[in-house]
Amino acid sequence: METSLYEKLGGKEAIGKVVEEFYKRIMADESVNHFFGDTDMAKQLRHQTAFICYALGGAPYTGKSMAAAHTGLNLQPEHFDSIVNHLQASLRHFGVTEDDIRQITEKVGSLKGDILYK
C-alpha cells in the first residue's frame, strides 16, 4: 500500500507547521497579503490545515468549496502563482522532497479553475 502525502509529510501537526510558515510568507508579500486584511488568521490557519490534510489524503474536509471560499476575491493568475510559490518555499523549508512538492503543486493546480476570477 502506497503512503499518502499526508502521511509522508507527518500528519496534521507537521502540515499545520507548513501552513503557519506559508501564511508568514504570504503576510509578508504585499502582492497578496491584502486578500487577508479582514481575515481571522487563527481560523484561516485551522481551515487551511484541514483542507491541505484532506487534499493530501488525510481526514475529511467539511469547509467551504474552493469556489465558495474565493468568491468576491477576483484572484488573478499572478496571485495564484505567488501563493503557489509561497507554498513550495514553505514545503522546502521543512525538507519536503522536490517530487512530493511537485505532486502537491499538481493537486493545488487542479483547483485553479475554482479559485481564479471569482
XYZ file of N, CA, C and O in Angstrom:
472
model
N 0.845 -1.193 0.000
C 0.000 0.000 0.000
C 0.884 1.247 0.000
O 1.815 1.367 0.785
N 0.561 2.184 -0.876
C 1.340 3.406 -1.010
C 1.050 4.372 0.138
O -0.091 4.528 0.570
N 2.088 5.014 0.623
C 1.955 6.008 1.689
C 1.397 7.296 1.093
O 1.882 7.782 0.073
N 0.383 7.861 1.730
C -0.199 9.116 1.244
C 0.758 10.270 1.511
O 1.641 10.189 2.383
N 0.571 11.347 0.768
C 1.357 12.551 1.023
C 1.107 13.060 2.440
O 2.017 13.572 3.092
N -0.098 12.896 2.918
C -0.448 13.290 4.283
C 0.474 12.582 5.276
O 1.052 13.208 6.162
N 0.635 11.282 5.095
C 1.497 10.501 5.989
C 2.971 10.853 5.784
O 3.725 10.988 6.750
N 3.376 11.015 4.530
C 4.774 11.343 4.233
C 5.186 12.667 4.854
O 6.320 12.825 5.309
N 4.269 13.619 4.894
C 4.588 14.926 5.460
C 4.545 14.927 6.989
O 4.988 15.875 7.610
N 3.994 13.877 7.578
C 3.991 13.777 9.038
C 2.665 14.037 9.703
O 2.601 14.245 10.912
N 1.566 14.061 8.925
C 0.240 14.219 9.504
C -0.130 15.658 9.818
O 0.547 16.606 9.413
N -1.208 15.790 10.557
C -1.821 17.099 10.808
C -0.875 18.083 11.494
O -0.813 19.256 11.112
N -0.136 17.641 12.482
C 0.743 18.569 13.215
C 1.821 19.143 12.294
O 2.066 20.346 12.279
N 2.459 18.285 11.514
C 3.514 18.745 10.600
C 2.932 19.641 9.509
O 3.528 20.669 9.159
N 1.770 19.287 8.979
C 1.128 20.113 7.947
C 0.735 21.464 8.532
O 0.870 22.495 7.884
N 0.291 21.473 9.777
C -0.022 22.731 10.446
C 1.179 23.660 10.520
O 1.051 24.879 10.346
N 2.362 23.108 10.729
C 3.584 23.924 10.775
C 3.897 24.492 9.395
O 4.326 25.642 9.274
N 3.689 23.682 8.360
C 3.896 24.169 6.990
C 2.923 25.312 6.711
O 3.307 26.338 6.136
N 1.675 25.155 7.129
C 0.658 26.194 6.900
C 1.028 27.481 7.636
O 0.884 28.572 7.090
N 1.539 27.372 8.848
C 1.978 28.563 9.577
C 3.086 29.289 8.819
O 3.054 30.519 8.671
N 4.060 28.541 8.331
C 5.152 29.122 7.554
C 4.625 29.761 6.273
O 5.031 30.865 5.885
N 3.701 29.071 5.624
C 3.065 29.537 4.399
C 2.423 30.906 4.612
O 2.646 31.849 3.847
N 1.656 31.047 5.692
C 0.993 32.330 5.935
C 1.950 33.422 6.399
O 1.724 34.602 6.132
N 3.039 33.059 7.042
C 4.063 34.067 7.364
C 4.587 34.674 6.072
O 4.767 35.885 5.965
N 4.833 33.820 5.102
C 5.355 34.286 3.815
C 4.307 35.114 3.070
O 4.635 36.150 2.485
N 3.069 34.655 3.077
C 2.001 35.386 2.398
C 1.806 36.769 3.020
O 1.684 37.765 2.309
N 1.783 36.814 4.345
C 1.524 38.089 5.008
C 2.672 39.080 4.822
O 2.476 40.284 4.958
N 3.857 38.596 4.466
C 4.993 39.470 4.193
C 5.040 39.905 2.726
O 5.874 40.734 2.350
N 4.133 39.396 1.911
C 4.120 39.662 0.470
C 3.002 40.650 0.144
O 1.818 40.309 0.159
N 3.369 41.872 -0.186
C 2.381 42.920 -0.455
C 1.526 42.651 -1.694
O 0.458 43.239 -1.843
N 1.963 41.752 -2.548
C 1.162 41.458 -3.739
C -0.057 40.594 -3.419
O -1.000 40.542 -4.207
N -0.053 39.919 -2.261
C -1.191 39.047 -1.910
C -1.716 39.232 -0.491
O -2.827 38.781 -0.191
N -0.980 39.880 0.387
C -1.425 39.944 1.785
C -2.722 40.727 1.977
O -3.463 40.487 2.929
N -3.039 41.627 1.037
C -4.270 42.412 1.170
C -5.534 41.542 1.082
O -6.592 41.938 1.565
N -5.428 40.354 0.520
C -6.581 39.450 0.467
C -6.964 38.946 1.864
O -8.047 38.419 2.054
N -6.077 39.112 2.829
C -6.301 38.592 4.175
C -6.442 39.702 5.215
O -6.388 39.444 6.407
N -6.666 40.929 4.763
C -6.748 42.078 5.650
C -7.805 41.964 6.735
O -7.574 42.357 7.868
N -8.959 41.421 6.404
C -10.053 41.304 7.374
C -10.270 39.859 7.824
O -11.345 39.516 8.310
N -9.252 39.039 7.671
C -9.376 37.612 7.952
C -8.967 37.293 9.378
O -7.953 37.794 9.870
N -9.758 36.462 10.031
C -9.383 35.894 11.325
C -8.316 34.840 11.020
O -8.620 33.743 10.551
N -7.058 35.195 11.240
C -5.967 34.330 10.808
C -5.896 33.016 11.589
O -5.505 31.998 11.025
N -6.289 33.004 12.841
C -6.302 31.738 13.587
C -7.293 30.769 12.934
O -6.987 29.581 12.738
N -8.446 31.285 12.575
C -9.453 30.476 11.891
C -8.947 30.047 10.508
O -9.128 28.898 10.099
N -8.305 30.972 9.794
C -7.769 30.672 8.469
C -6.734 29.553 8.547
O -6.732 28.650 7.704
N -5.860 29.612 9.522
C -4.846 28.568 9.686
C -5.496 27.207 9.932
O -5.068 26.197 9.362
N -6.523 27.180 10.760
C -7.229 25.912 11.030
C -7.876 25.370 9.759
O -7.760 24.187 9.445
N -8.569 26.246 9.035
C -9.246 25.812 7.807
C -8.248 25.347 6.750
O -8.459 24.322 6.096
N -7.177 26.103 6.576
C -6.189 25.740 5.554
C -5.494 24.429 5.919
O -5.247 23.597 5.046
N -5.190 24.251 7.191
C -4.583 22.992 7.634
C -5.531 21.832 7.349
O -5.116 20.805 6.801
N -6.801 21.997 7.688
C -7.791 20.937 7.440
C -7.911 20.645 5.948
O -7.958 19.477 5.537
N -7.912 21.685 5.125
C -8.046 21.479 3.691
C -6.826 20.756 3.121
O -6.955 19.816 2.336
N -5.630 21.188 3.500
C -4.430 20.550 2.966
C -4.333 19.104 3.457
O -3.956 18.217 2.685
N -4.700 18.860 4.699
C -4.724 17.475 5.192
C -5.637 16.621 4.311
O -5.265 15.518 3.895
N -6.810 17.127 4.025
C -7.760 16.423 3.152
C -7.166 16.213 1.760
O -7.180 15.103 1.222
N -6.635 17.263 1.163
C -6.113 17.199 -0.204
C -4.957 16.212 -0.335
O -4.741 15.637 -1.401
N -4.232 15.989 0.761
C -3.078 15.101 0.720
C -3.385 13.695 1.226
O -2.475 12.898 1.438
N -4.671 13.400 1.422
C -5.056 12.043 1.784
C -5.330 11.821 3.256
O -5.428 10.683 3.710
N -5.498 12.910 4.004
C -5.792 12.797 5.433
C -7.285 12.811 5.702
O -8.082 12.298 4.924
N -7.654 13.455 6.781
C -9.034 13.494 7.266
C -9.980 14.192 6.293
O -9.563 15.029 5.498
N -11.270 13.867 6.372
C -12.272 14.539 5.529
C -12.309 16.042 5.793
O -12.008 16.499 6.890
N -12.692 16.798 4.777
C -12.795 18.258 4.861
C -14.262 18.627 4.791
O -14.985 18.164 3.912
N -14.694 19.502 5.708
C -16.101 19.890 5.750
C -16.298 21.390 5.542
O -17.398 21.891 5.723
N -15.251 22.089 5.146
C -15.352 23.529 4.937
C -15.980 23.878 3.602
O -16.474 23.015 2.868
N -15.944 25.165 3.277
C -16.491 25.659 2.009
C -15.737 25.068 0.827
O -14.558 24.736 0.932
N -16.413 25.021 -0.301
C -15.737 24.618 -1.532
C -14.730 25.697 -1.902
O -14.822 26.841 -1.440
N -13.777 25.357 -2.753
C -12.792 26.342 -3.187
C -13.459 27.520 -3.890
O -13.108 28.674 -3.658
N -14.438 27.239 -4.737
C -15.136 28.313 -5.447
C -15.839 29.243 -4.451
O -15.735 30.469 -4.559
N -16.536 28.680 -3.486
C -17.243 29.498 -2.497
C -16.265 30.291 -1.637
O -16.503 31.465 -1.342
N -15.164 29.691 -1.251
C -14.192 30.363 -0.387
C -13.504 31.539 -1.083
O -13.062 32.473 -0.428
N -13.452 31.504 -2.411
C -12.741 32.546 -3.148
C -13.651 33.525 -3.889
O -13.169 34.448 -4.543
N -14.952 33.348 -3.745
C -15.907 34.247 -4.391
C -15.730 35.667 -3.858
O -15.634 35.887 -2.658
N -15.677 36.608 -4.789
C -15.544 38.015 -4.427
C -14.107 38.498 -4.330
O -13.873 39.695 -4.181
N -13.137 37.591 -4.411
C -11.734 37.993 -4.292
C -11.119 38.394 -5.630
O -10.151 39.142 -5.664
N -11.657 37.872 -6.721
C -11.145 38.146 -8.062
C -9.641 37.893 -8.167
O -8.889 38.716 -8.695
N -9.210 36.751 -7.647
C -7.804 36.372 -7.757
C -7.426 36.201 -9.227
O -8.177 35.621 -10.005
N -6.254 36.693 -9.567
C -5.724 36.631 -10.921
C -4.583 35.604 -10.964
O -4.058 35.216 -9.920
N -4.179 35.182 -12.153
C -3.107 34.182 -12.256
C -1.836 34.564 -11.495
O -1.203 33.700 -10.876
N -1.467 35.837 -11.506
C -0.247 36.232 -10.797
C -0.382 36.045 -9.282
O 0.596 35.725 -8.596
N -1.594 36.222 -8.747
C -1.822 35.986 -7.319
C -1.710 34.496 -7.018
O -1.069 34.093 -6.044
N -2.349 33.697 -7.848
C -2.314 32.246 -7.682
C -0.868 31.760 -7.724
O -0.430 30.986 -6.866
N -0.111 32.225 -8.709
C 1.282 31.796 -8.856
C 2.116 32.196 -7.646
O 2.946 31.413 -7.171
N 1.897 33.384 -7.140
C 2.628 33.845 -5.966
C 2.319 32.960 -4.759
O 3.227 32.558 -4.019
N 1.058 32.638 -4.578
C 0.662 31.803 -3.448
C 1.237 30.400 -3.585
O 1.732 29.821 -2.609
N 1.220 29.844 -4.784
C 1.817 28.524 -5.010
C 3.319 28.572 -4.708
O 3.860 27.659 -4.073
N 3.981 29.640 -5.125
C 5.414 29.783 -4.838
C 5.676 29.820 -3.340
O 6.651 29.229 -2.858
N 4.814 30.489 -2.586
C 4.967 30.530 -1.121
C 4.734 29.141 -0.517
O 5.428 28.762 0.432
N 3.788 28.403 -1.066
C 3.559 27.050 -0.579
C 4.786 26.174 -0.847
O 5.251 25.454 0.041
N 5.324 26.259 -2.045
C 6.510 25.470 -2.387
C 7.682 25.830 -1.468
O 8.376 24.941 -0.957
N 7.909 27.114 -1.243
C 9.000 27.554 -0.371
C 8.788 27.062 1.063
O 9.748 26.660 1.736
N 7.546 27.063 1.510
C 7.238 26.591 2.866
C 7.504 25.100 2.988
O 8.039 24.634 4.006
N 7.145 24.348 1.967
C 7.411 22.909 1.967
C 8.919 22.644 1.953
O 9.413 21.787 2.698
N 9.656 23.381 1.142
C 11.118 23.226 1.101
C 11.735 23.557 2.455
O 12.688 22.911 2.895
N 11.199 24.576 3.115
C 11.680 24.989 4.437
C 11.664 23.815 5.412
O 12.528 23.718 6.293
N 10.707 22.925 5.256
C 10.581 21.766 6.144
C 11.157 20.486 5.536
O 10.903 19.390 6.034
N 11.928 20.628 4.460
C 12.642 19.494 3.904
C 11.822 18.524 3.076
O 12.227 17.376 2.871
N 10.687 18.962 2.569
C 9.868 18.112 1.720
C 10.600 17.915 0.390
O 11.185 18.858 -0.143
N 10.579 16.703 -0.115
C 11.304 16.400 -1.350
C 10.682 17.129 -2.544
O 9.488 17.441 -2.548
N 11.500 17.357 -3.549
C 11.021 18.031 -4.758
C 9.926 17.218 -5.452
O 8.981 17.790 -5.999
N 10.030 15.891 -5.422
C 8.989 15.058 -6.026
C 7.657 15.244 -5.299
O 6.614 15.376 -5.937
N 7.700 15.270 -3.981
C 6.464 15.484 -3.211
C 5.926 16.896 -3.436
O 4.709 17.092 -3.554
N 6.808 17.882 -3.513
C 6.372 19.256 -3.794
C 5.698 19.323 -5.156
O 4.665 19.964 -5.317
N 6.251 18.637 -6.131
C 5.649 18.602 -7.477
C 4.246 18.006 -7.416
O 3.301 18.557 -7.994
N 4.078 16.909 -6.690
C 2.758 16.279 -6.569
C 1.763 17.204 -5.874
O 0.608 17.306 -6.291
N 2.209 17.868 -4.831
C 1.339 18.796 -4.103
C 0.968 19.967 -5.003
O -0.197 20.384 -5.059
N 1.940 20.484 -5.745
C 1.688 21.597 -6.663
C 0.684 21.196 -7.743
O -0.182 21.993 -8.115
N 0.774 19.969 -8.228
C -0.199 19.485 -9.210
C -1.603 19.443 -8.615
O -2.570 19.818 -9.274
N -1.721 19.002 -7.363
C -3.031 18.969 -6.710
C -3.598 20.375 -6.568
O -4.761 20.617 -6.849
N -2.763 21.309 -6.146
C -3.194 22.705 -5.998
C -3.562 23.276 -7.369
O -4.581 23.946 -7.524
N -2.749 22.999 -8.368
C -3.004 23.494 -9.718
C -4.323 23.008 -10.280
O -4.977 23.720 -11.054
N -4.757 21.817 -9.874
C -6.027 21.284 -10.369
C -7.222 22.083 -9.859
O -8.328 21.965 -10.385
N -7.004 22.929 -8.860
C -8.076 23.751 -8.271
C -8.137 25.156 -8.864
O -9.010 25.943 -8.503
N -7.237 25.461 -9.760
C -7.110 26.809 -10.297
C -8.432 27.359 -10.837
O -8.773 28.510 -10.592
N -9.184 26.532 -11.538
C -10.451 26.976 -12.097
C -11.488 27.349 -11.054
O -12.385 28.152 -11.309
N -11.370 26.772 -9.854
C -12.297 27.089 -8.769
C -11.856 28.312 -7.966
O -12.613 28.789 -7.115
N -10.658 28.793 -8.235
C -10.084 29.877 -7.437
C -10.003 31.198 -8.194
O -10.287 32.260 -7.634
N -9.620 31.154 -9.454
C -9.402 32.390 -10.218
C -10.683 33.053 -10.693
O -11.676 32.393 -10.980
N -10.623 34.376 -10.782
C -11.653 35.232 -11.361
C -13.028 35.136 -10.670
O -14.039 35.452 -11.273
N -13.072 34.767 -9.422
C -14.343 34.615 -8.701
C -14.751 35.918 -8.038
O -13.989 36.651 -7.549
